[in-house]
Structure formats: C-alpha cells, structure tokens
Amino acid sequence: MARHLKRGMDAGAIKAADAQVRQTVEAILAEVEAKGDAAVRALSEKFDNWSPTSFKLSDGEVERAIGQVAKRDLDDIRFAQAQVRNFAQKQKETMLDLEVETLPGVILGHRHIPVGSIGCYVPGGRYPMVASAHMSIVTAKVAGVPRIIACAPPFKGGPHPAIVAAMHFGGADEIYVLGGVQAVAAMALGTGSIGAVDMIVGPGNAYVAEAKRQLYGRVGIDLLAGPTETLIIADDSVDAEICATDLLGQAEHGPTSPAVLVTDSEKLARATMAEVERLLKILPTADAAGKAWADMGEVIVCDSTEEMVAEADRIASEHVQVMTRDPDYFLARMTNYGSLFLGPRTNVAYGDKVIGTNHTLPTKKAARYTGGLWVGKFLKTCTYQKVMTDKASAQIGEVCSRLCILEGFSGHAEQANVRVRRYGGRNVPYAAAAE
C-alpha cells in the first residue's frame, strides 16, 4: 500500500484560500464590466503601479522593445517558436475535414473552423514567462485565428522586451502591457479601447485561473491552468540529485506549486528529501521553491510499479516526469496527466521552454477529463448535413416522424411529415406519426 513520507498542505486550508481568491476576482470582474477602461486603469495603477497613456503598444514601441533584446536571445526565441510551430502544424495535419455518404442520398460532414478572435495572457509577475507567448500565439496562428491580441503585465516599469519580441514574432495583432485579472477581464468583456475576444487562453496565477473560470461561458477558455504542478515517478535507476533538482525546478514557480515524488524505493525517497534540503541552501529561487516544498511537497513510497501507476493517475498531475528502467510502461498505462516526460534525458523545463509541445496544461486534477492547449483548441469542429434525393428525405422523414411523436414533439414531427408528404407521396395525418 502506498504510504506518505511527506504530505502537503491540508485540503481545508487550500479550500479557504480558494474562497478568498474567488471573492476578489468576482469583484474585479464586476468593476471592469461596469466601468470599462476607467476600471482597468485604476486596477492597473493599484496592482502594478502602471498607468501609461495607452496600454496598447504602437508599432514603434514594439520595435524599440525588440531592439533592447540581445541577438542571441532573439535567435533563441525564434528557435523555440519554430519548434512549437512545427509540432502544432503536424497536429493540425491530423485534423481532416470530413464528408461521407452515410445512406444513399444522405451526406454528413464536418469542418474545422478557427475561432474568430482570441486573447492570450502571458504571465510576468515573479518571472516573465516569455515561453507562454509561443504556446498560445504561435499555436493560434497555425490554427488560422484571424485576430490575436496579447497581454502581459509591466516588468520593472515598462513592457518586458523579450515578451514583446515573442508576442510580435509569434504573430500577435495587438500587444497590451496590462496584467492580472484586469487584463483577462478587459479582453473577455471588452472596454472602450480593447475589443472583446471570443476566447481567452494562457496560464497564470490563481487569480488569473479563477477569472477564466468565472468568465467561461461568456467566452471560451483553453483550460484552467495554474498553479504549476509536477510529479516525478522514479525507481532506483536514477539518483537523488536528479530527482531533487527536477522537483525544485518546478516548485520555484511559486509557493502554491505542488511537487510530488512517487517511487518504489524508500532509500531513493529519503535521499531525495535530504538532497532537496541541500539544494535549497544554494538555489537562488529558494524562497519560492522552499515554501512550495514545505507546504505542497509530497513523497509517496509504493510497493510496486502497478501501484505507482495507480497513484500517478489518482494525482492527475499537470507534468509527469518518468525516470524508471522502462518509462514506456507508464506511457502505455497512464491515463490522467497533462504531459509526460519520459526518461532522465528529458525534463519538464524542456517542455516549458523549447522542445515544441505546449506548456499550457491541466491542473487541479483536470487531467482526468482534458488534455492541454493544442492547435485543436482553436478550431471548432462544426457538422453539416445534406439530403440529396426525394427518396432519402422520405426514408429519413418516416423514422424521424415516429421518433418525434414518441417524445411528444408534434411540431418536430411535422418538419418530417411535410417532407414525407412532399417527397414521398404519403398522406400522413397532421401531427401524427408516419406509419
């Protein structure tokens, strides 16, 4: 039976924190909806001390920001975007339009239609998340979205040059220096200066995720992503240093980021816990990573490989890193995860920044029912139907008529009956089932 050597924060404390976030976000959304640009400006001043003449960057401001980025950094951004673009294009190629004759004279089909407009949120609080621009903007561009706007918070009193470069290279049509719930609200609800979009995408902190949750339905969302989660599955084929490094590498996202080790080796488990403490003494981001490990870190020892699979699926983590003798065993059997990182040669940071898969992934057990952001999220699969012959219309109509009367829908039945009479030559009584 799986046993914990270390547990995270009590579920009750997490629930209380979530309630506070929910109330704060609700108030901000109501304010933006009621007051538009004035509310956005006031909130930006309050939370970010940022109130420029225009939150939207002009072409000249975009060029000046890009000019502040070192050539090697620009080259690296372009390289990362090329990987994301290539994988998204390959994914799109698997999504084929369909048209099929299911019965003689009956044609059914579907088309993949891009969403009309999206708003991409790029986090930039503790860390400027340059890579998030690739994941949302580049992928939406591959999908064919006609209008893409992007928001990121100010960084040290202005636009973050590398984020602006990534947004511009990715293909954003409008770039705004605006952060937090007010940015998400402005894009989703629209203001005098920002046109509303059809869908909001991108990761963020607990407040941004809650804003997306509350806005869902009025606009589409990709998924509820954040705070970052990581799960490492390891056996004694790897050592404590690599396990501890990879746990802390994701824990540094922030103090509420779960980092979990699942192993069948108690020796490795205890060595990893000791190694975490050693690394926290030298890690520059130990303030965030240490808090996350103290409050949200878990270490679980299992009796078998099968039990490790069961525990991992129960946890349903955003990132699952598998460092075992046979990582493909987990690929074949696991069902609940955002993304898998197989073998010690790969790691979550590769997926976060450069390898090409999307880093906007499900958290808080959402991996039980959804995958992460991908090109298909920006495409609506819409069906259509054509009945080509009188015989086919009458044949379908007779069955439809009877099924509608079975359910008590007389008006529906008449939609079928009028066609049975007209195209089938049958004298069906009004609002009765075709016999």
Short mmCIF file of C-alpha atoms in Angstrom, two decimals:
data_model
loop_
_atom_site.label_atom_id
_atom_site.label_comp_id
_atom_site.label_asym_id
_atom_site.label_seq_id
_atom_site.Cartn_x
_atom_site.Cartn_y
_atom_site.Cartn_z
CA MET A 1 0.00 0.00 0.00
CA ALA A 2 1.24 3.49 -0.88
CA ARG A 3 2.50 5.44 2.12
CA HIS A 4 3.45 9.07 2.57
CA LEU A 5 6.84 10.07 3.90
CA LYS A 6 5.81 13.71 3.43
CA ARG A 7 2.43 15.39 2.93
CA GLY A 8 1.42 18.78 1.61
CA MET A 9 -0.93 21.42 2.96
CA ASP A 10 -4.25 20.37 4.49
CA ALA A 11 -7.12 20.38 1.99
CA GLY A 12 -9.16 22.66 4.24
CA ALA A 13 -6.52 25.38 4.13
CA ILE A 14 -6.38 25.17 0.33
CA LYS A 15 -10.19 25.46 0.14
CA ALA A 16 -10.18 28.59 2.33
CA ALA A 17 -7.51 30.22 0.16
CA ASP A 18 -9.52 29.39 -2.97
CA ALA A 19 -12.60 31.06 -1.49
CA GLN A 20 -10.70 34.29 -0.90
CA VAL A 21 -9.39 34.28 -4.47
CA ARG A 22 -12.90 33.68 -5.81
CA GLN A 23 -14.37 36.69 -3.99
CA THR A 24 -11.56 39.01 -5.06
CA VAL A 25 -11.87 38.01 -8.71
CA GLU A 26 -15.64 38.36 -8.71
CA ALA A 27 -15.36 41.96 -7.50
CA ILE A 28 -12.73 42.87 -10.12
CA LEU A 29 -14.75 41.41 -12.99
CA ALA A 30 -17.85 43.31 -11.89
CA GLU A 31 -15.86 46.54 -11.72
CA VAL A 32 -14.40 46.14 -15.22
CA GLU A 33 -17.79 45.24 -16.66
CA ALA A 34 -19.41 48.31 -15.09
CA LYS A 35 -16.68 50.91 -15.70
CA GLY A 36 -14.62 49.61 -18.62
CA ASP A 37 -11.39 51.47 -19.33
CA ALA A 38 -11.63 53.56 -16.17
CA ALA A 39 -11.72 50.43 -14.01
CA VAL A 40 -8.88 48.81 -15.93
CA ARG A 41 -6.69 51.88 -15.45
CA ALA A 42 -7.50 52.16 -11.74
CA LEU A 43 -6.78 48.46 -11.17
CA SER A 44 -3.53 48.64 -13.12
CA GLU A 45 -2.43 51.60 -11.00
CA LYS A 46 -3.42 49.76 -7.81
CA PHE A 47 -1.80 46.40 -8.51
CA ASP A 48 1.05 47.23 -10.91
CA ASN A 49 1.66 50.97 -10.40
CA TRP A 50 1.22 51.25 -14.17
CA SER A 51 -0.88 53.86 -15.98
CA PRO A 52 0.55 54.73 -19.42
CA THR A 53 -1.14 56.96 -21.96
CA SER A 54 -2.13 53.80 -23.83
CA PHE A 55 -1.85 50.20 -22.68
CA LYS A 56 -1.56 49.16 -26.33
CA LEU A 57 1.93 49.29 -27.81
CA SER A 58 2.40 51.15 -31.07
CA ASP A 59 4.47 49.68 -33.89
CA GLY A 60 7.32 51.98 -32.90
CA GLU A 61 7.17 50.90 -29.27
CA VAL A 62 7.22 47.26 -30.34
CA GLU A 63 10.31 47.85 -32.47
CA ARG A 64 12.06 49.74 -29.66
CA ALA A 65 11.35 46.92 -27.22
CA ILE A 66 12.72 44.30 -29.63
CA GLY A 67 15.80 46.46 -30.09
CA GLN A 68 16.60 46.04 -26.40
CA VAL A 69 16.86 42.25 -26.69
CA ALA A 70 20.24 40.67 -27.35
CA LYS A 71 20.64 38.97 -30.74
CA ARG A 72 21.30 35.57 -29.17
CA ASP A 73 18.10 35.85 -27.11
CA LEU A 74 16.14 36.78 -30.23
CA ASP A 75 17.63 33.79 -32.05
CA ASP A 76 16.67 31.51 -29.16
CA ILE A 77 13.10 32.85 -29.16
CA ARG A 78 12.85 32.19 -32.89
CA PHE A 79 14.26 28.67 -32.43
CA ALA A 80 11.72 27.85 -29.70
CA GLN A 81 8.87 29.23 -31.77
CA ALA A 82 9.96 27.16 -34.74
CA GLN A 83 9.68 24.00 -32.63
CA VAL A 84 6.22 24.97 -31.33
CA ARG A 85 5.05 25.96 -34.81
CA ASN A 86 6.29 22.74 -36.38
CA PHE A 87 4.60 20.48 -33.82
CA ALA A 88 1.34 22.48 -33.97
CA GLN A 89 1.38 22.21 -37.77
CA LYS A 90 1.86 18.45 -37.57
CA GLN A 91 -1.01 18.24 -35.10
CA LYS A 92 -3.24 20.28 -37.40
CA GLU A 93 -2.49 17.93 -40.28
CA THR A 94 -4.15 15.11 -38.31
CA MET A 95 -7.42 17.10 -38.18
CA LEU A 96 -9.09 16.42 -41.51
CA ASP A 97 -12.37 17.81 -42.78
CA LEU A 98 -14.89 15.03 -43.39
CA GLU A 99 -17.70 14.37 -45.84
CA VAL A 100 -19.35 10.95 -46.13
CA GLU A 101 -22.49 9.48 -47.70
CA THR A 102 -23.95 7.53 -44.78
CA LEU A 103 -27.06 6.36 -46.67
CA PRO A 104 -27.87 6.72 -50.37
CA GLY A 105 -28.57 10.42 -50.83
CA VAL A 106 -27.62 11.42 -47.25
CA ILE A 107 -24.35 13.33 -46.88
CA LEU A 108 -22.87 14.24 -43.49
CA GLY A 109 -19.67 16.14 -42.81
CA HIS A 110 -17.67 18.38 -40.57
CA ARG A 111 -15.32 21.32 -40.98
CA HIS A 112 -12.63 22.61 -38.65
CA ILE A 113 -13.23 26.37 -38.36
CA PRO A 114 -10.82 28.67 -36.49
CA VAL A 115 -12.13 30.68 -33.55
CA GLY A 116 -12.69 34.28 -34.67
CA SER A 117 -10.57 36.06 -32.05
CA ILE A 118 -8.53 35.16 -29.00
CA GLY A 119 -6.86 36.93 -26.11
CA CYS A 120 -3.56 35.48 -24.94
CA TYR A 121 -2.41 36.13 -21.40
CA VAL A 122 1.34 35.91 -20.77
CA PRO A 123 2.29 35.87 -17.08
CA GLY A 124 5.01 38.21 -15.95
CA GLY A 125 4.85 38.65 -12.21
CA ARG A 126 7.64 36.82 -10.39
CA TYR A 127 9.03 35.59 -13.71
CA PRO A 128 8.50 36.99 -17.23
CA MET A 129 7.07 33.93 -18.98
CA VAL A 130 8.39 34.55 -22.48
CA ALA A 131 7.60 30.96 -23.50
CA SER A 132 3.88 31.40 -22.83
CA ALA A 133 3.73 33.73 -25.83
CA HIS A 134 4.97 30.91 -28.06
CA MET A 135 2.49 28.41 -26.70
CA SER A 136 -0.64 30.49 -27.21
CA ILE A 137 0.08 32.95 -30.02
CA VAL A 138 2.08 30.68 -32.33
CA THR A 139 -0.36 27.80 -31.91
CA ALA A 140 -3.36 30.05 -32.60
CA LYS A 141 -1.64 31.42 -35.68
CA VAL A 142 -1.13 27.89 -37.03
CA ALA A 143 -4.82 27.21 -36.42
CA GLY A 144 -5.70 30.25 -38.55
CA VAL A 145 -7.25 32.51 -35.90
CA PRO A 146 -7.86 35.87 -37.67
CA ARG A 147 -7.42 38.21 -34.66
CA ILE A 148 -4.94 37.56 -31.87
CA ILE A 149 -4.40 40.03 -29.04
CA ALA A 150 -1.94 39.55 -26.20
CA CYS A 151 -1.47 40.98 -22.72
CA ALA A 152 1.44 40.80 -20.31
CA PRO A 153 1.95 42.81 -17.14
CA PRO A 154 4.57 45.56 -16.89
CA PHE A 155 8.02 44.47 -15.77
CA LYS A 156 10.21 46.94 -13.89
CA GLY A 157 8.11 49.87 -15.01
CA GLY A 158 7.51 49.04 -18.66
CA PRO A 159 6.98 46.35 -21.27
CA HIS A 160 9.26 43.35 -20.95
CA PRO A 161 11.34 43.47 -24.15
CA ALA A 162 11.69 39.71 -24.62
CA ILE A 163 7.97 39.10 -24.07
CA VAL A 164 7.14 41.80 -26.61
CA ALA A 165 9.56 40.20 -29.08
CA ALA A 166 7.98 36.79 -28.57
CA MET A 167 4.46 38.18 -28.99
CA HIS A 168 5.45 40.04 -32.16
CA PHE A 169 7.36 37.14 -33.75
CA GLY A 170 4.52 34.80 -32.81
CA GLY A 171 2.04 36.86 -34.78
CA ALA A 172 0.04 38.93 -32.27
CA ASP A 173 -2.08 41.61 -33.95
CA GLU A 174 -2.36 43.79 -30.83
CA ILE A 175 0.02 43.88 -27.85
CA TYR A 176 -1.00 45.37 -24.50
CA VAL A 177 1.10 45.98 -21.40
CA LEU A 178 -1.56 45.03 -18.89
CA GLY A 179 -1.59 42.34 -16.25
CA GLY A 180 -3.66 40.29 -13.86
CA VAL A 181 -7.41 39.82 -13.64
CA GLN A 182 -7.96 43.27 -15.17
CA ALA A 183 -6.20 42.14 -18.36
CA VAL A 184 -8.24 38.96 -18.63
CA ALA A 185 -11.45 40.89 -17.92
CA ALA A 186 -10.65 43.57 -20.49
CA MET A 187 -10.01 41.02 -23.22
CA ALA A 188 -13.04 38.90 -22.37
CA LEU A 189 -15.59 41.65 -21.69
CA GLY A 190 -14.23 44.41 -23.90
CA THR A 191 -13.71 48.06 -22.96
CA GLY A 192 -13.75 51.29 -24.91
CA SER A 193 -10.19 50.73 -26.08
CA ILE A 194 -9.96 46.93 -26.17
CA GLY A 195 -12.28 44.91 -28.37
CA ALA A 196 -13.71 41.77 -26.75
CA VAL A 197 -12.47 38.39 -27.93
CA ASP A 198 -14.18 35.02 -28.32
CA MET A 199 -11.71 33.02 -26.26
CA ILE A 200 -9.13 33.56 -23.51
CA VAL A 201 -6.01 31.39 -23.35
CA GLY A 202 -2.78 31.17 -21.42
CA PRO A 203 -1.61 30.23 -17.93
CA GLY A 204 -1.43 32.45 -14.88
CA ASN A 205 -1.60 32.60 -11.13
CA ALA A 206 -4.58 31.54 -9.04
CA TYR A 207 -6.36 34.86 -9.69
CA VAL A 208 -5.98 34.61 -13.47
CA ALA A 209 -7.18 30.99 -13.44
CA GLU A 210 -10.20 31.96 -11.33
CA ALA A 211 -11.00 34.83 -13.68
CA LYS A 212 -11.05 32.42 -16.60
CA ARG A 213 -13.28 30.06 -14.64
CA GLN A 214 -15.80 32.79 -13.85
CA LEU A 215 -15.79 34.11 -17.42
CA TYR A 216 -16.21 30.70 -19.03
CA GLY A 217 -19.45 30.62 -20.98
CA ARG A 218 -19.35 34.29 -21.83
CA VAL A 219 -16.13 33.48 -23.64
CA GLY A 220 -14.34 30.24 -24.33
CA ILE A 221 -11.21 29.28 -22.44
CA ASP A 222 -8.46 26.83 -23.16
CA LEU A 223 -8.46 25.26 -19.69
CA LEU A 224 -7.86 26.18 -16.06
CA ALA A 225 -4.08 26.20 -15.87
CA GLY A 226 -2.21 27.07 -12.69
CA PRO A 227 -0.51 26.95 -10.30
CA THR A 228 2.15 24.68 -11.81
CA GLU A 229 2.22 21.04 -10.67
CA THR A 230 4.92 18.43 -11.09
CA LEU A 231 5.02 14.72 -10.34
CA ILE A 232 8.16 12.62 -10.60
CA ILE A 233 7.89 8.86 -10.91
CA ALA A 234 11.27 7.27 -10.21
CA ASP A 235 12.89 3.99 -9.33
CA ASP A 236 16.44 3.32 -8.18
CA SER A 237 17.79 3.54 -11.73
CA VAL A 238 18.20 7.29 -11.03
CA ASP A 239 19.70 9.16 -8.11
CA ALA A 240 18.50 11.68 -5.56
CA GLU A 241 20.24 14.67 -7.14
CA ILE A 242 18.31 14.47 -10.40
CA CYS A 243 15.00 13.85 -8.59
CA ALA A 244 15.52 16.77 -6.21
CA THR A 245 16.68 19.07 -8.98
CA ASP A 246 13.61 18.36 -11.07
CA LEU A 247 11.22 18.74 -8.13
CA LEU A 248 12.65 22.14 -7.18
CA GLY A 249 12.91 23.20 -10.81
CA GLN A 250 9.12 23.34 -10.94
CA ALA A 251 8.49 24.27 -7.30
CA GLU A 252 10.22 27.59 -7.98
CA HIS A 253 7.16 28.70 -9.96
CA GLY A 254 5.62 29.79 -6.68
CA PRO A 255 4.69 28.88 -3.13
CA THR A 256 1.49 27.08 -4.12
CA SER A 257 3.05 24.76 -6.72
CA PRO A 258 2.75 21.06 -5.77
CA ALA A 259 5.88 18.93 -6.25
CA VAL A 260 5.42 15.21 -5.69
CA LEU A 261 7.75 12.22 -5.79
CA VAL A 262 6.29 8.75 -6.32
CA THR A 263 8.79 5.90 -6.04
CA ASP A 264 9.07 2.23 -5.17
CA SER A 265 12.39 2.84 -3.40
CA GLU A 266 12.25 4.17 0.15
CA LYS A 267 16.02 4.64 0.00
CA LEU A 268 15.66 6.95 -3.00
CA ALA A 269 12.74 8.75 -1.35
CA ARG A 270 14.68 9.60 1.81
CA ALA A 271 17.81 10.51 -0.15
CA THR A 272 15.77 12.84 -2.37
CA MET A 273 14.27 14.59 0.66
CA ALA A 274 17.76 15.17 2.05
CA GLU A 275 19.01 16.38 -1.33
CA VAL A 276 16.15 18.86 -1.58
CA GLU A 277 17.24 20.42 1.70
CA ARG A 278 20.84 20.63 0.47
CA LEU A 279 19.87 22.26 -2.82
CA LEU A 280 17.59 24.77 -1.11
CA LYS A 281 20.69 26.21 0.57
CA ILE A 282 22.20 27.15 -2.81
CA LEU A 283 19.21 27.63 -5.15
CA PRO A 284 18.73 31.35 -5.98
CA THR A 285 14.94 30.89 -6.07
CA ALA A 286 14.82 29.00 -2.79
CA ASP A 287 12.35 31.47 -1.28
CA ALA A 288 9.60 30.32 -3.64
CA ALA A 289 10.75 26.73 -4.13
CA GLY A 290 11.31 26.16 -0.42
CA LYS A 291 7.86 27.44 0.50
CA ALA A 292 6.27 25.27 -2.20
CA TRP A 293 8.19 22.21 -0.99
CA ALA A 294 7.30 22.86 2.65
CA ASP A 295 3.59 23.45 2.00
CA MET A 296 2.84 21.46 -1.15
CA GLY A 297 5.59 18.85 -1.45
CA GLU A 298 4.78 15.15 -1.11
CA VAL A 299 6.81 11.96 -1.10
CA ILE A 300 4.95 8.69 -1.67
CA VAL A 301 6.51 5.22 -1.49
CA CYS A 302 4.73 2.43 -3.38
CA ASP A 303 5.10 -1.33 -3.21
CA SER A 304 5.07 -1.98 -6.96
CA THR A 305 5.23 -0.44 -10.39
CA GLU A 306 1.49 -1.05 -10.79
CA GLU A 307 0.84 0.91 -7.62
CA MET A 308 2.96 3.79 -8.91
CA VAL A 309 0.71 3.95 -11.99
CA ALA A 310 -2.40 3.98 -9.80
CA GLU A 311 -1.03 6.74 -7.56
CA ALA A 312 0.04 8.84 -10.51
CA ASP A 313 -3.40 8.54 -12.11
CA ARG A 314 -5.04 9.44 -8.79
CA ILE A 315 -2.92 12.59 -8.51
CA ALA A 316 -3.54 13.51 -12.18
CA SER A 317 -0.66 15.98 -12.25
CA GLU A 318 -0.01 18.64 -14.86
CA HIS A 319 3.57 17.46 -15.53
CA VAL A 320 4.61 13.85 -15.02
CA GLN A 321 8.27 13.03 -15.33
CA VAL A 322 9.05 9.31 -15.55
CA MET A 323 12.59 8.24 -14.70
CA THR A 324 12.45 4.46 -14.47
CA ARG A 325 14.02 1.49 -16.20
CA ASP A 326 11.02 1.21 -18.52
CA PRO A 327 9.32 4.61 -18.93
CA ASP A 328 7.22 3.32 -21.83
CA TYR A 329 5.43 1.09 -19.31
CA PHE A 330 3.88 4.25 -17.88
CA LEU A 331 3.19 5.72 -21.33
CA ALA A 332 1.15 2.62 -22.17
CA ARG A 333 -0.80 2.51 -18.89
CA MET A 334 -1.27 6.02 -17.50
CA THR A 335 -4.42 7.93 -18.41
CA ASN A 336 -4.50 11.04 -16.20
CA TYR A 337 -1.75 13.58 -16.90
CA GLY A 338 -1.17 16.88 -18.67
CA SER A 339 2.07 15.87 -20.37
CA LEU A 340 4.53 13.02 -19.92
CA PHE A 341 8.30 13.45 -19.90
CA LEU A 342 9.85 10.05 -20.46
CA GLY A 343 13.34 9.11 -19.33
CA PRO A 344 16.05 11.02 -17.48
CA ARG A 345 17.32 12.74 -20.65
CA THR A 346 14.21 14.90 -20.84
CA ASN A 347 12.58 17.09 -18.20
CA VAL A 348 9.71 19.49 -17.66
CA ALA A 349 11.81 22.57 -18.38
CA TYR A 350 12.37 21.32 -21.94
CA GLY A 351 8.60 21.20 -22.43
CA ASP A 352 8.11 24.53 -20.69
CA LYS A 353 10.52 26.42 -22.90
CA VAL A 354 11.64 24.92 -26.15
CA ILE A 355 11.01 21.32 -27.20
CA GLY A 356 7.77 22.06 -29.09
CA THR A 357 4.92 20.57 -27.08
CA ASN A 358 2.59 23.05 -25.43
CA HIS A 359 3.20 24.02 -21.81
CA THR A 360 -0.34 25.23 -21.05
CA LEU A 361 -1.64 22.11 -19.33
CA PRO A 362 -4.46 21.00 -17.00
CA THR A 363 -4.02 21.39 -13.24
CA LYS A 364 -6.05 20.57 -10.11
CA LYS A 365 -6.96 17.10 -11.42
CA ALA A 366 -8.44 18.46 -14.66
CA ALA A 367 -6.20 15.95 -16.47
CA ARG A 368 -8.91 13.40 -15.65
CA TYR A 369 -11.08 14.92 -18.41
CA THR A 370 -8.98 17.18 -20.64
CA GLY A 371 -5.61 17.49 -22.25
CA GLY A 372 -3.63 20.69 -22.61
CA LEU A 373 -3.64 23.56 -25.07
CA TRP A 374 -3.02 22.47 -28.66
CA VAL A 375 -3.91 23.63 -32.14
CA GLY A 376 -7.26 21.82 -31.93
CA LYS A 377 -8.40 24.07 -29.08
CA PHE A 378 -8.53 26.97 -31.53
CA LEU A 379 -10.60 25.03 -34.08
CA LYS A 380 -14.34 24.47 -33.85
CA THR A 381 -15.39 21.14 -35.36
CA CYS A 382 -18.75 22.02 -36.92
CA THR A 383 -21.01 19.50 -38.60
CA TYR A 384 -23.27 19.84 -41.63
CA GLN A 385 -25.75 17.64 -43.48
CA LYS A 386 -27.30 17.47 -46.94
CA VAL A 387 -30.19 15.24 -48.13
CA MET A 388 -29.78 14.93 -51.87
CA THR A 389 -32.76 12.87 -53.08
CA ASP A 390 -36.53 12.74 -52.56
CA LYS A 391 -36.28 9.07 -51.60
CA ALA A 392 -33.68 9.73 -48.90
CA SER A 393 -35.69 12.62 -47.42
CA ALA A 394 -38.84 10.48 -47.22
CA GLN A 395 -36.96 7.50 -45.77
CA ILE A 396 -35.31 9.54 -43.03
CA GLY A 397 -38.52 11.52 -42.52
CA GLU A 398 -40.67 8.47 -41.73
CA VAL A 399 -38.37 7.35 -38.91
CA CYS A 400 -37.92 10.91 -37.66
CA SER A 401 -41.70 11.41 -37.56
CA ARG A 402 -42.26 8.35 -35.40
CA LEU A 403 -39.42 9.23 -33.02
CA CYS A 404 -40.72 12.79 -32.60
CA ILE A 405 -44.22 11.59 -31.73
CA LEU A 406 -42.68 9.09 -29.31
CA GLU A 407 -41.19 12.06 -27.47
CA GLY A 408 -44.31 14.22 -27.74
CA PHE A 409 -42.85 16.75 -30.20
CA SER A 410 -45.67 17.35 -32.67
CA GLY A 411 -44.01 20.34 -34.30
CA HIS A 412 -40.82 18.38 -34.81
CA ALA A 413 -42.88 15.56 -36.32
CA GLU A 414 -44.44 17.94 -38.80
CA GLN A 415 -40.99 19.02 -40.01
CA ALA A 416 -40.55 15.40 -41.03
CA ASN A 417 -44.15 14.80 -42.17
CA VAL A 418 -44.27 17.70 -44.61
CA ARG A 419 -41.31 16.18 -46.39
CA VAL A 420 -42.74 12.67 -46.31
CA ARG A 421 -45.87 14.05 -47.99
CA ARG A 422 -43.99 16.24 -50.46
CA TYR A 423 -41.10 13.97 -51.41
CA GLY A 424 -42.55 10.55 -50.58
CA GLY A 425 -46.14 10.93 -51.79
CA ARG A 426 -47.52 9.71 -48.43
CA ASN A 427 -50.73 11.14 -46.90
CA VAL A 428 -49.58 11.39 -43.27
CA PRO A 429 -52.21 12.94 -40.93
CA TYR A 430 -51.22 16.28 -39.40
CA ALA A 431 -49.17 15.94 -36.17
CA ALA A 432 -49.34 12.15 -36.37
CA ALA A 433 -46.64 9.55 -36.75
CA ALA A 434 -45.82 8.34 -40.25
CA GLU A 435 -46.75 4.67 -40.33
#
